[in-house]
Coordinates of C-alpha atoms in Angstrom, one line a residue:
Chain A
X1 CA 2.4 -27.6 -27.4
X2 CA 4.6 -29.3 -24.3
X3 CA 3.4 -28.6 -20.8
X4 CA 5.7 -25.8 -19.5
X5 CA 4.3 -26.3 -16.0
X6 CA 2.1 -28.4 -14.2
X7 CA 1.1 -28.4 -10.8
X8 CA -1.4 -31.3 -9.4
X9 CA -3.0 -31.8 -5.9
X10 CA -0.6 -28.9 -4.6
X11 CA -1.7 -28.7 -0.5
X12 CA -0.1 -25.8 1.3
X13 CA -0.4 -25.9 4.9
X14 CA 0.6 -24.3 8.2
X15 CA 0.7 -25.7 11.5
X16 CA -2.5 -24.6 12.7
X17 CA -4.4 -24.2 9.4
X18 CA -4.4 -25.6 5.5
X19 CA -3.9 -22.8 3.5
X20 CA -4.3 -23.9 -0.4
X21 CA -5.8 -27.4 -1.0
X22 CA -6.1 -29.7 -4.0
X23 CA -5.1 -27.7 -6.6
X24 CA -4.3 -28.6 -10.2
X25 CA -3.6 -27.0 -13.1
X26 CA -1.5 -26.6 -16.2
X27 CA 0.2 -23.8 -18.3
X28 CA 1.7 -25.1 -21.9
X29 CA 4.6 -23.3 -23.3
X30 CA 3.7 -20.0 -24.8
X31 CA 0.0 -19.7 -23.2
X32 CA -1.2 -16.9 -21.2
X33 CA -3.0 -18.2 -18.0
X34 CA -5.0 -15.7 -15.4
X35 CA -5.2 -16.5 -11.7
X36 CA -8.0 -15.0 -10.2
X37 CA -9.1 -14.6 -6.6
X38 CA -9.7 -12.4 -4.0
X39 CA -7.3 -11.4 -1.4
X40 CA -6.4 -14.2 0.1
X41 CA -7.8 -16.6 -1.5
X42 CA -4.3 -18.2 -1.7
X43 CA -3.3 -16.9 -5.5
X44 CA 0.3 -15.7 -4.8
X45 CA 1.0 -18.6 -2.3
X46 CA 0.6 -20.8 -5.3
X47 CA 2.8 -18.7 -7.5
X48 CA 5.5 -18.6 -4.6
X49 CA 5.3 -22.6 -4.7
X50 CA 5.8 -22.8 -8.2
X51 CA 9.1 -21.1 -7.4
X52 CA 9.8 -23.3 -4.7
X53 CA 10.0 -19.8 -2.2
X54 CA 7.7 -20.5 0.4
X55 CA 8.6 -19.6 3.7
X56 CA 10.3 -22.9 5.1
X57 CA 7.3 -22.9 8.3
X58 CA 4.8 -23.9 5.6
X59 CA 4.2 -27.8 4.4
X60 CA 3.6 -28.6 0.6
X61 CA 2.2 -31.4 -0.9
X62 CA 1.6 -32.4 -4.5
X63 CA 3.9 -32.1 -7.4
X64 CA 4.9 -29.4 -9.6
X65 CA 7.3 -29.8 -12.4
X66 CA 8.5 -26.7 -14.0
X67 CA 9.7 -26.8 -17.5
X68 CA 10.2 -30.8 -16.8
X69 CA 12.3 -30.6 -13.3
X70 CA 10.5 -31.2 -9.9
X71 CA 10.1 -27.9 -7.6
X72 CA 8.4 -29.9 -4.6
X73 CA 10.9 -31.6 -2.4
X74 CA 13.8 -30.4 -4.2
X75 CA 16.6 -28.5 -2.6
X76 CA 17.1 -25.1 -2.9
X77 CA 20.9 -25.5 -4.6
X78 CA 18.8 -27.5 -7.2
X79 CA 16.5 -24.5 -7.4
X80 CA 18.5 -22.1 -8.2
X81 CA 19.7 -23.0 -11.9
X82 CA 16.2 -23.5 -13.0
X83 CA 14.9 -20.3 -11.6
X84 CA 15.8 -17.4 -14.1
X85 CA 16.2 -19.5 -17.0
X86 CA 12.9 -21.0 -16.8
X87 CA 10.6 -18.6 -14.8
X88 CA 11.1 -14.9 -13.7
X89 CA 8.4 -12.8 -11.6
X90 CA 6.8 -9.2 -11.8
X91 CA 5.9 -8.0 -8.8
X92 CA 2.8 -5.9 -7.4
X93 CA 4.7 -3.5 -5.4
X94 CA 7.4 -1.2 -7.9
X95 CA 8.7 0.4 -5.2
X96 CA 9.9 -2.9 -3.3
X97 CA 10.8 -4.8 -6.3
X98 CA 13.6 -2.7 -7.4
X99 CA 17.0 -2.6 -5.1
X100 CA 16.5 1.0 -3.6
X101 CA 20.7 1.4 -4.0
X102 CA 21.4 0.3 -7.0
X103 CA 20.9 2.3 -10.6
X104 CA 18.3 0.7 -12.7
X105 CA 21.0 -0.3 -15.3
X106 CA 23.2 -2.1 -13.3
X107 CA 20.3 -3.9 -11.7
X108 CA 19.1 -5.2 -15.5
X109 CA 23.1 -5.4 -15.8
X110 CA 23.1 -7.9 -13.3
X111 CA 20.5 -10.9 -14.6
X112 CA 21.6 -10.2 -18.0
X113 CA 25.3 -11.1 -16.6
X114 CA 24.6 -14.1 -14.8
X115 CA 21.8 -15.2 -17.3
X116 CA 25.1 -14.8 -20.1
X117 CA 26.6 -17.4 -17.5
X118 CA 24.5 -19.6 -17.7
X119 CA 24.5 -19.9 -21.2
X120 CA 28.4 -20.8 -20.4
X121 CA 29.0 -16.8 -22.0
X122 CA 30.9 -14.1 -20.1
X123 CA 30.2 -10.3 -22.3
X124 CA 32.5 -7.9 -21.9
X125 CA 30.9 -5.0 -19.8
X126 CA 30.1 -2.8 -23.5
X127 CA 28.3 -5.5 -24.5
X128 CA 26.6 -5.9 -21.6
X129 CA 25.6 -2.0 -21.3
X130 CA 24.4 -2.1 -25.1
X131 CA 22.0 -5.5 -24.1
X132 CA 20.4 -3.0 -21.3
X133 CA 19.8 -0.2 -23.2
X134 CA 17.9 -2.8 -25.8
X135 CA 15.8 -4.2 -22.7
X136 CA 15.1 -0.5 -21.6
X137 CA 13.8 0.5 -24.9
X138 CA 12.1 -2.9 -25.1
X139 CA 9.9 -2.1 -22.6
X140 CA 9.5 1.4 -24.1
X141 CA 11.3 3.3 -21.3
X142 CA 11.9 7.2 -22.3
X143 CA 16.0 8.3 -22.6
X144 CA 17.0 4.7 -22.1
X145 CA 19.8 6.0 -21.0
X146 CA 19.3 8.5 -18.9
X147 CA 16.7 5.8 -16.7
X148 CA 19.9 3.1 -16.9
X149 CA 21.7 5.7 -14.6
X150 CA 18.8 7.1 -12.2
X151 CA 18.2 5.1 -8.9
X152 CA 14.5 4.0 -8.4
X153 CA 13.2 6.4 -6.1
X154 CA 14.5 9.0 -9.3
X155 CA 11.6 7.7 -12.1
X156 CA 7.9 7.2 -11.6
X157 CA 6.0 4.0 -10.7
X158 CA 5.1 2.9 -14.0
X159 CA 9.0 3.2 -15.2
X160 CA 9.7 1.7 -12.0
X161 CA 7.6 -1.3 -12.8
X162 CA 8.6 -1.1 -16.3
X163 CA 12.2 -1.3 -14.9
X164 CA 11.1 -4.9 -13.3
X165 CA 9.8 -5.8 -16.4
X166 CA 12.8 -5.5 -18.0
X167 CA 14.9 -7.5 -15.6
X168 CA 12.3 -10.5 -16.0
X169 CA 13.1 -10.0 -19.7
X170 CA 16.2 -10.1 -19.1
X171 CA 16.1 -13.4 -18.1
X172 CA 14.6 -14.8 -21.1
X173 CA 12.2 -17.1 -18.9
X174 CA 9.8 -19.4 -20.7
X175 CA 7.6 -19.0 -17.8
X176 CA 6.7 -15.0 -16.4
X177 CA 4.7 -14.8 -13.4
X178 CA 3.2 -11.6 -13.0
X179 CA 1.9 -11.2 -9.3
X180 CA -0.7 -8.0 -9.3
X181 CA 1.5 -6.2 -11.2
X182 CA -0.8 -3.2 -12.4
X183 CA -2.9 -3.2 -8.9
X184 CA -0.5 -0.4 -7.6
X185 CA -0.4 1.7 -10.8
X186 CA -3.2 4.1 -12.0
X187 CA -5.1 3.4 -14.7
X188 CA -3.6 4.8 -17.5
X189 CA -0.5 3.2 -16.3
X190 CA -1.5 0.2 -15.8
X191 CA -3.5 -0.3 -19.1
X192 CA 0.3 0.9 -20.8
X193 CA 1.9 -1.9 -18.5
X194 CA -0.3 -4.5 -19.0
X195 CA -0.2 -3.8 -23.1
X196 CA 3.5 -3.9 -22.8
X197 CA 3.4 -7.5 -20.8
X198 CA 0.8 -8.9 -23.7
X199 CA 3.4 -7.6 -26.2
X200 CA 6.6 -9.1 -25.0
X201 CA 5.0 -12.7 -24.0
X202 CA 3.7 -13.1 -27.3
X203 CA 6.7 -11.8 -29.4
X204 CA 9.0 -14.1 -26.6
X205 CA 6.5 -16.2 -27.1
X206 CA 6.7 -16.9 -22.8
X207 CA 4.1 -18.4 -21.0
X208 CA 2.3 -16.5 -18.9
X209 CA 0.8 -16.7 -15.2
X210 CA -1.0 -13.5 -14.3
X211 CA -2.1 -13.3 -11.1
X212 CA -4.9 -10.9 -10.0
X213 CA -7.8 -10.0 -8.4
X214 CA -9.1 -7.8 -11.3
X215 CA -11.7 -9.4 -13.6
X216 CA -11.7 -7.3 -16.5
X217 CA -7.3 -6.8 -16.5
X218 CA -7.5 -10.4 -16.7
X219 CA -9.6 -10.9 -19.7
X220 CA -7.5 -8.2 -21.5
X221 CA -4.3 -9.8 -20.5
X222 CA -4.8 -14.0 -20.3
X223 CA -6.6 -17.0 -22.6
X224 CA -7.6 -19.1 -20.3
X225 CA -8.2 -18.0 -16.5
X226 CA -8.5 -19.9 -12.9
X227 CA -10.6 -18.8 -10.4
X228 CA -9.4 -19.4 -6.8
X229 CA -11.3 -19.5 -3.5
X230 CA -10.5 -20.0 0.0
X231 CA -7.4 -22.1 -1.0
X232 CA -9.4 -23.6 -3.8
X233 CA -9.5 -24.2 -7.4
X234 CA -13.4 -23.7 -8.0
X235 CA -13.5 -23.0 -12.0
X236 CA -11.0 -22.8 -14.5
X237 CA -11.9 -22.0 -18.9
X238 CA -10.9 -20.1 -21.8
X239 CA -11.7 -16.3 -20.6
X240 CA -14.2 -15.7 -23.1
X241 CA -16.5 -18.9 -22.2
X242 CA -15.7 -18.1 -18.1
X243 CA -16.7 -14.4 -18.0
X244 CA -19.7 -15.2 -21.0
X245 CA -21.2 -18.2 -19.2
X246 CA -19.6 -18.5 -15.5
X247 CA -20.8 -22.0 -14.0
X248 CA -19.9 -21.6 -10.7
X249 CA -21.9 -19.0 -8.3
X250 CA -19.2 -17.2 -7.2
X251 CA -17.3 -16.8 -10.5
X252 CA -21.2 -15.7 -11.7
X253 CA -21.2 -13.2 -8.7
X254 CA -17.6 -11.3 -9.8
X255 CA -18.6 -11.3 -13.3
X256 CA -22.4 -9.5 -12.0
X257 CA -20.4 -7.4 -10.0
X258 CA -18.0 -6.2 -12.7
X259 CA -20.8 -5.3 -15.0
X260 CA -22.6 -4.0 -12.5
X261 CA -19.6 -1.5 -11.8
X262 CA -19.1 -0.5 -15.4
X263 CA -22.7 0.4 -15.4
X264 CA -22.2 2.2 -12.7
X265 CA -19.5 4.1 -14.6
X266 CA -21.6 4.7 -17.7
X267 CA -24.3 6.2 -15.5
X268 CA -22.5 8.3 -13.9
X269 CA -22.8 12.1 -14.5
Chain B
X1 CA 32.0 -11.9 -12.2
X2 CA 32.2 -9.4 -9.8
X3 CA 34.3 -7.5 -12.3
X4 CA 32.0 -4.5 -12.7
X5 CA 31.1 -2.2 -9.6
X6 CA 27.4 -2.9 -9.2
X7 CA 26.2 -0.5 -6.1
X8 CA 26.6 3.4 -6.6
X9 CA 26.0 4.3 -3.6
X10 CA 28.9 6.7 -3.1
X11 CA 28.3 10.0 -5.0
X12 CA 27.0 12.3 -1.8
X13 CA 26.8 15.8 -2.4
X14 CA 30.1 17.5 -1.2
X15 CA 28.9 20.8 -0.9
X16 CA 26.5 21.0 2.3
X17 CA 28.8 19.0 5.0
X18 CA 26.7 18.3 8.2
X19 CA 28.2 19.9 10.8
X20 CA 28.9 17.3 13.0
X21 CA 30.7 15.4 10.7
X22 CA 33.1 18.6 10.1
X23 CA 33.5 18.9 14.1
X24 CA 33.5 15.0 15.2
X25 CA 35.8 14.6 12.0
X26 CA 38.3 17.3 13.3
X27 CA 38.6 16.1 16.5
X28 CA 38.9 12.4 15.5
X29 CA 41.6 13.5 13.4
X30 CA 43.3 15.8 15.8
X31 CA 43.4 12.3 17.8
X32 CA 44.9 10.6 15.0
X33 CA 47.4 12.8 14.5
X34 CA 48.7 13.3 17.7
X35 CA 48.5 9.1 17.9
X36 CA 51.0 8.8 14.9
X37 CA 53.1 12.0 16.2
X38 CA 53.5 9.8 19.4
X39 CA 55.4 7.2 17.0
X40 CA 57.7 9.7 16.5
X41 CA 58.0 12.1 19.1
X42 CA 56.8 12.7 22.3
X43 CA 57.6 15.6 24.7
X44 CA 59.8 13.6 27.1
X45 CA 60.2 9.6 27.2
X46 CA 57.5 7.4 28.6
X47 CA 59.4 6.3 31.9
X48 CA 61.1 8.8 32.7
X49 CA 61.0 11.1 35.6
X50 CA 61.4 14.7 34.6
X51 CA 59.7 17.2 36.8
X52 CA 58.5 17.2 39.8
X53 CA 55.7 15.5 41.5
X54 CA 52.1 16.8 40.5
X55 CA 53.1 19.4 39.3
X56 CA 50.1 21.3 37.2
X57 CA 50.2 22.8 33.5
X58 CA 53.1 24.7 32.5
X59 CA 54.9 25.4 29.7
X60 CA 57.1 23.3 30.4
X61 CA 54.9 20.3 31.0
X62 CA 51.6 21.0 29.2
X63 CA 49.3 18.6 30.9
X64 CA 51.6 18.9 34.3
X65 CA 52.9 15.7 36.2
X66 CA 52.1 12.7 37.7
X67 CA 52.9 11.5 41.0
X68 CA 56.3 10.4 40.6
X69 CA 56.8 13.6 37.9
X70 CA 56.1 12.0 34.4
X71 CA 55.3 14.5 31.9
X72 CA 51.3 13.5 31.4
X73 CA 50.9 15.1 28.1
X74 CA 53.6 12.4 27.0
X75 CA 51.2 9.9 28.3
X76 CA 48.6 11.2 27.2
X77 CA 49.8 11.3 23.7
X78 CA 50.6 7.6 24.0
X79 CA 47.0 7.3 25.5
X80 CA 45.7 8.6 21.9
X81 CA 47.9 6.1 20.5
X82 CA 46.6 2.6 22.5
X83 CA 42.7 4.0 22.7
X84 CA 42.8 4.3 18.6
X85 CA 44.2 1.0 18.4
X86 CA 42.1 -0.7 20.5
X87 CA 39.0 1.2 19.1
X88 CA 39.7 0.0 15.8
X89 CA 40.9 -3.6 16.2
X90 CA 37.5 -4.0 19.0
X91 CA 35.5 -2.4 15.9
X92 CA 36.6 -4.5 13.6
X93 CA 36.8 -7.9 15.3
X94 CA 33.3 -7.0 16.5
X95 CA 32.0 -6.1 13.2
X96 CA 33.9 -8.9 11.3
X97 CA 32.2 -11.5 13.7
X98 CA 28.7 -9.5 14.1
X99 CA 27.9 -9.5 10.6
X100 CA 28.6 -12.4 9.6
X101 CA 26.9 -14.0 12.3
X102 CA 23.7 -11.6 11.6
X103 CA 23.7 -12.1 8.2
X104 CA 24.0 -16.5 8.9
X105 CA 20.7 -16.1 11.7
X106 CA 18.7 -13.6 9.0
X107 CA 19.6 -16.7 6.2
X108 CA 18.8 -19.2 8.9
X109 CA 15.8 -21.6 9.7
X110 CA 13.5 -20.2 12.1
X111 CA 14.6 -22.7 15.0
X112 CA 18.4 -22.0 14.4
X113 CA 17.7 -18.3 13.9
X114 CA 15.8 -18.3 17.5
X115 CA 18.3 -19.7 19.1
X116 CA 21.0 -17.3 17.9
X117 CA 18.8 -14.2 18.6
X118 CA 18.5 -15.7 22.2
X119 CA 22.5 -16.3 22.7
X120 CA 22.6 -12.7 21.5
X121 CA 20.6 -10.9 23.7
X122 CA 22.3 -13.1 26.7
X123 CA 25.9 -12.0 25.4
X124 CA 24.0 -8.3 24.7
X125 CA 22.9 -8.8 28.5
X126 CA 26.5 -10.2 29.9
X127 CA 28.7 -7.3 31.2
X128 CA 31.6 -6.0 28.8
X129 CA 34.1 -6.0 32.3
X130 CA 33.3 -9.4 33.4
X131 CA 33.4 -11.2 29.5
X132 CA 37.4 -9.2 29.8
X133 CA 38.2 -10.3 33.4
X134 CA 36.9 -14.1 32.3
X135 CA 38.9 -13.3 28.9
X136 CA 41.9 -11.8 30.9
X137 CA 42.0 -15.2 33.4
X138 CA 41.9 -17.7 31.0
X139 CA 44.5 -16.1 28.9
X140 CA 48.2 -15.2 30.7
X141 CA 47.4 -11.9 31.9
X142 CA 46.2 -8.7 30.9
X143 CA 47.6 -7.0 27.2
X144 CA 46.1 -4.8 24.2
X145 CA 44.8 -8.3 22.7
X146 CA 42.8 -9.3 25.6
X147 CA 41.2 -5.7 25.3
X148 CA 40.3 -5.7 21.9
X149 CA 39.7 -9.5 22.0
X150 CA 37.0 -8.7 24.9
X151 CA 35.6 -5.1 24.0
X152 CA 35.2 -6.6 20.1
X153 CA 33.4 -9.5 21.0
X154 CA 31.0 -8.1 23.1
X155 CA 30.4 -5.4 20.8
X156 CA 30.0 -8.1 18.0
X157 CA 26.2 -9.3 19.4
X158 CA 25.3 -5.8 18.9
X159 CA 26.5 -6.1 15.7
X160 CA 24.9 -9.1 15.0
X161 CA 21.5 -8.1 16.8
X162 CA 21.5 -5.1 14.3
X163 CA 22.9 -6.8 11.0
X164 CA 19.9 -9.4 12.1
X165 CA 17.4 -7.3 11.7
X166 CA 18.5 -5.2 9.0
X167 CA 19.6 -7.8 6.9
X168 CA 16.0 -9.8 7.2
X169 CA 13.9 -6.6 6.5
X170 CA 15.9 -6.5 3.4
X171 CA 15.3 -9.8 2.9
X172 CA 11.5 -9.8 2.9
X173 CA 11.8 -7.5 0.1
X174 CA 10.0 -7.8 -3.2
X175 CA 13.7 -7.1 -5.0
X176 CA 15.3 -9.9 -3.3
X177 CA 12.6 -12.7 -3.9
X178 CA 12.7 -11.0 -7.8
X179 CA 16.7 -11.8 -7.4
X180 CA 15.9 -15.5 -6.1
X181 CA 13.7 -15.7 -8.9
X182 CA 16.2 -14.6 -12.2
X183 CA 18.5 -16.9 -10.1
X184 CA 20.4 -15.3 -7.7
X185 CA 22.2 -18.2 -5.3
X186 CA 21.9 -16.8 -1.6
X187 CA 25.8 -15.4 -1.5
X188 CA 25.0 -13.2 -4.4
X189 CA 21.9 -11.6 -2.5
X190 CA 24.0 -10.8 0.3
X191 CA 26.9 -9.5 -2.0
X192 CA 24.6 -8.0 -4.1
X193 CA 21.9 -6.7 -2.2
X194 CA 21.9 -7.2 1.4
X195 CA 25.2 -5.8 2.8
X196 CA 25.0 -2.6 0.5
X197 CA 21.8 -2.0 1.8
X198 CA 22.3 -2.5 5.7
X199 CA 26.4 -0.8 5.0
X200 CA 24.9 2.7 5.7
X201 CA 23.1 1.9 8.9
X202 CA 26.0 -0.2 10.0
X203 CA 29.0 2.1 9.3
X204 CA 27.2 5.0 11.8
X205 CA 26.4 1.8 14.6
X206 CA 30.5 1.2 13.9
X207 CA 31.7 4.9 14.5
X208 CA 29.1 4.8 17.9
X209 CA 30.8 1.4 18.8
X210 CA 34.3 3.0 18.6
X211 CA 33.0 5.7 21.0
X212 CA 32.3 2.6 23.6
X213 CA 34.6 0.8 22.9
X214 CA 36.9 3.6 24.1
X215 CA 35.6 3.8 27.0
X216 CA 35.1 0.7 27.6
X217 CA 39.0 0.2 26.9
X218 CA 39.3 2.8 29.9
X219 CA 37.5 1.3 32.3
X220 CA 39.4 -1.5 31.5
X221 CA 42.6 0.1 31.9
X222 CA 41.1 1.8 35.1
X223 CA 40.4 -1.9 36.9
X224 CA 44.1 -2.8 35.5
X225 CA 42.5 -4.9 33.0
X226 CA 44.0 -3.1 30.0
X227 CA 47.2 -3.0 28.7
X228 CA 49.7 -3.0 31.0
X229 CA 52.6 -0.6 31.8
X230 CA 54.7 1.0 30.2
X231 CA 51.4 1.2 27.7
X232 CA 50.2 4.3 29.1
X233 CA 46.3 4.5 28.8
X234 CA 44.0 7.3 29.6
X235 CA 42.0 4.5 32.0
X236 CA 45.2 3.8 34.4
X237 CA 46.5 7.8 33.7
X238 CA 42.6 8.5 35.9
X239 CA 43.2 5.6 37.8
X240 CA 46.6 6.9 39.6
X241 CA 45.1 10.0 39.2
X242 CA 42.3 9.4 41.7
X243 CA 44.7 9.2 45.1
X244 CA 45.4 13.0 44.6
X245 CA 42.5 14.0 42.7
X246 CA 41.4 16.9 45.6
X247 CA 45.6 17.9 45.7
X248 CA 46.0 17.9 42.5
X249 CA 43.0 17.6 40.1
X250 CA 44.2 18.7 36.7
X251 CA 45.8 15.2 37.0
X252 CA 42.5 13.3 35.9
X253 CA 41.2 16.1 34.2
X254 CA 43.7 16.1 31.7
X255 CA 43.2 12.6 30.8
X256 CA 39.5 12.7 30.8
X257 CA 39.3 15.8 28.7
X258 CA 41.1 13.5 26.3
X259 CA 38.9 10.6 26.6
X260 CA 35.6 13.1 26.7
X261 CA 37.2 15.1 23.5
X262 CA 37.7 11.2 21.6
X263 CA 34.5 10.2 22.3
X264 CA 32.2 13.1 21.5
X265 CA 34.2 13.0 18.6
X266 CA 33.5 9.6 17.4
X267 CA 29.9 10.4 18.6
X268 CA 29.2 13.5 16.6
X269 CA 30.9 11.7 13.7
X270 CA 28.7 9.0 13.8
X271 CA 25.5 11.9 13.8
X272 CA 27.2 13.3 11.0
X273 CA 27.1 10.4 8.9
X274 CA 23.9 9.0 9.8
X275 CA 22.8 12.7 8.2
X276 CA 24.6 12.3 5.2
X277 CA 24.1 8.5 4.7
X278 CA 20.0 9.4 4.6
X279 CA 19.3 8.8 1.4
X280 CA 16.0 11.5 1.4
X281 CA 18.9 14.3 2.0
X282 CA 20.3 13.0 -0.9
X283 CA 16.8 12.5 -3.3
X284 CA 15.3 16.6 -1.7
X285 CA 18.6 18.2 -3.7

């Protein structure tokens, strides 16, 4: 499988402090990759570099190439084509990561437009209504159609974030980064979220960086996972050989202290 | 490819009206329609001397006489006329400049952003009066352009303060990095998402500009720094008013009632629609 995206030595720095150091790590097409770290730790600055949208007061160093193009040191007009066609995000918060104004369709309606454009396309607006009603029900959103024409603060937070799910779709990335995006749901929610994501990057057959604090959502959701601390890259394995045999002390202490919480669970009255 | 309305953000209920968009509403548009009647027809014409001098109300003369017997509710009509005009041009010269340059310093790099946000609050801090007089001496003399050209410009760094902040709250947004990310170039956003968002908040800050701007177009007038005769202008109707004011008071108090009536308008307008642009009235029904 080609390398979808490859980051080495990435340094992210302010002026007063160094804020992610010397990290390296690769995703191939199609592979789902979990990012795990505590708040902090510098998880979601990393995925913000790989997009090439850190704030402008921070320093990178390194490279990353994305899908074969350079994101360090390139300019933002350079950025802009590659972003949507070959990564899209999923964000933690589902009431921020939906325009409050618009309806949910016309939201989808819009990537689906300009990702048509940029496949040199322009569908007439029926064809573009009948492509969001597919992404809606693709992400198993009740009435499709009913949801296209509600605003977001009209639905619930799991249809919310199902809604921002559907817009990544809609880009047909061959990267998704998914940043937290069940820590805001309940449970139930976010096991039906984090299903759904599983689903569509296999049957897309998208790579996937899932970024989270949660031990056990990762294992359901990634093969291979990357454990971040302070800014650092400090173990990185297929989940199954991480979580079994964790060779690093701190990876061994948040695998103790998820077991430790199920069996807390199971004990409970 | 903007050939599909994107932002619904229309569709307010119709049937519960807040009140002070009904009253500020009527007596903006009582203003308005007296301004356009004045196109057409005025009691008596402008100049001319038809009574005589300071006289009060009477049926005759409604708003009484000035003090070399002009008919003041002609001039005030006219008045209605030159405040609208200058309202709405300072409105929207200050809103075309304040936005765009609030939207440029919210897009900009944090030096270049700074030192916008510091010109602004020095413009912010400059006196409307002395950016006209400077603006009146450097062009040949007083006229409506110098008004609106003044009272729109300094009205344009509120503008731009407020479209400044507005526009970069929206702009930390999850929704907006999720638009960078599918691809969005940074004219889209703002198309897209930032000026539909900050349009609600904006629109009421316009209709409470328009209110100063008025009278700040009086005072204007007042110092003789607004248009000039035969423009008559509720600022230099109080201004010739004053000599006589203990004689013959209902000389100012015409005008100001005018001036007062506008600009409690505009302001309970601008209530109104801050009430009815809130979007949790709209998500409680």
């Amino acid at each position: 499988m080609s390398t979808l995206l490859s980051v080495e030595d990435l340094q992210i720095r302010t002026a007063a402090r160094p804020l992610v150091s010397g990290i390296s790590f690769s995703i191939a097409a199609g592979e789902r990759v979990g990012l795990i770290g505590e708040s902090g730790s510098g998880k979601s600055l990393t995925a913000l570099a790989v997009l090439g949208l850190l704030p402008d007061t921070m320093r990178v160093t390194g490279s990353i190439t994305l899908d074969g193009h350079p994101v360090i040191g390139a300019r933002d007009r350079d950025l802009v084509p590659l972003r949507g066609r070959s990564v899209a995000a999923v964000f933690q918060e589902p009431m921020t990561a939906l325009d409050p104004l618009m309806r949910i369709g016309d939201q989808v309606a819009e990537v689906v437009r300009r990702r048509a454009l940029r496949d040199g396309t322009k569908p007439g607006r029926a064809e573009i209504a009948s492509r969001v009603l597919a992404l809606l029900e693709r992400v198993a959103l009740p009435e499709p159609a009913r949801i296209a024409r509600a605003f977001p603060h009209e639905i619930s937070g799991g249809q919310r974030q199902r809604g921002a799910i559907a817009m990544a779709l809609a880009c047909r990335p061959k990267l998704l980064i998914a940043d937290e995006p069940t820590t805001a749901l309940d449970v139930t929610t976010q096991a039906e979220i984090l299903k759904l994501l599983e689903t569509v990057v296999r049957d897309e057959g998208m790579g996937l960086l899932f970024i989270s604090h949660d031990l056990p959502v990762v294992a359901t959701v990634a093969e291979r996972a990357l454990v971040m601390r302070h800014g650092a890259l400090i173990e990185e394995g297929p989940v199954g050989t991480l979580f079994g045999r964790p060779s690093h002390p701190y990876t061994e202490g948040l695998v103790a202290a998820a077991r430790a919480f199920d069996a807390a669970l199971e004990f409970a009255p | 490819m903007s050939d599909t309305p994107v932002v619904s953000a229309g569709a307010r209920p119709k049937s519960s009206m807040p009140w002070p968009l009904m009253v500020g509403g009527l007596l903006v548009g009582l203003h308005l329609v007296i301004a356009l009647l004045s196109l057409v027809w005025t009691p008596y014409a402008v100049g001319d001397m038809v009574g005589g001098r300071l006289e009060g109300p009477s049926f005759v003369h409604w708003a009484g006489t000035d003090r070399l017997g002009r008919d003041l509710m002609t001039q005030i009509m006219i008045g209605s006329r030159i405040a609208l005009v200058v309202g709405c041009g300072a409105v929207a010269l200050g809103a075309l400049i304040g936005v765009t340059i609030g939207v440029l310093a919210a897009f900009a790099t944090r030096t270049l952003d700074d030192v916008l946000a510091a010109a602004l609050d020095i413009l912010i801090a400059f006196p409307t009066l002395l950016l006209a007089m400077l603006i009146v001496a450097s062009s040949d003399g007083a006229s409506l352009w110098t008004a609106i050209l003044a009272i729109g410009i300094a009205g344009s760094a509120i503008v731009a303060r407020l479209t400044r902040i507005l526009a970069k709250r929206i702009l930390s947004m999850d929704y907006i990095t999720a638009a960078r990310i599918s691809g969005t170039a940074s004219p889209g956003i703002v198309r897209i998402h930032v000026l539909p968002n900050i349009w609600p908040t904006l629109i009421v800050n316009f209709a409470l500009q328009f209110g100063l701007a008025v009278i700040a177009e009086a005072s204007l007038s007042y110092l003789g720094l607004g248009a000039p005769p035969p423009n008559a202008s509720w600022g230099r109707l109080l201004q010739e008013a004053q000599a006589s004011v203990y004689t013959a008071p209902f000389g100012a108090i015409a005008p100001g009632l005018a001036l007062v009536s506008l600009v409690i308008g505009l302001n309970l307008f601008a209530d109104g629609l801050r009430e009815a642009a809130d979007p949790t009235r709209r998500r409680s029904r």
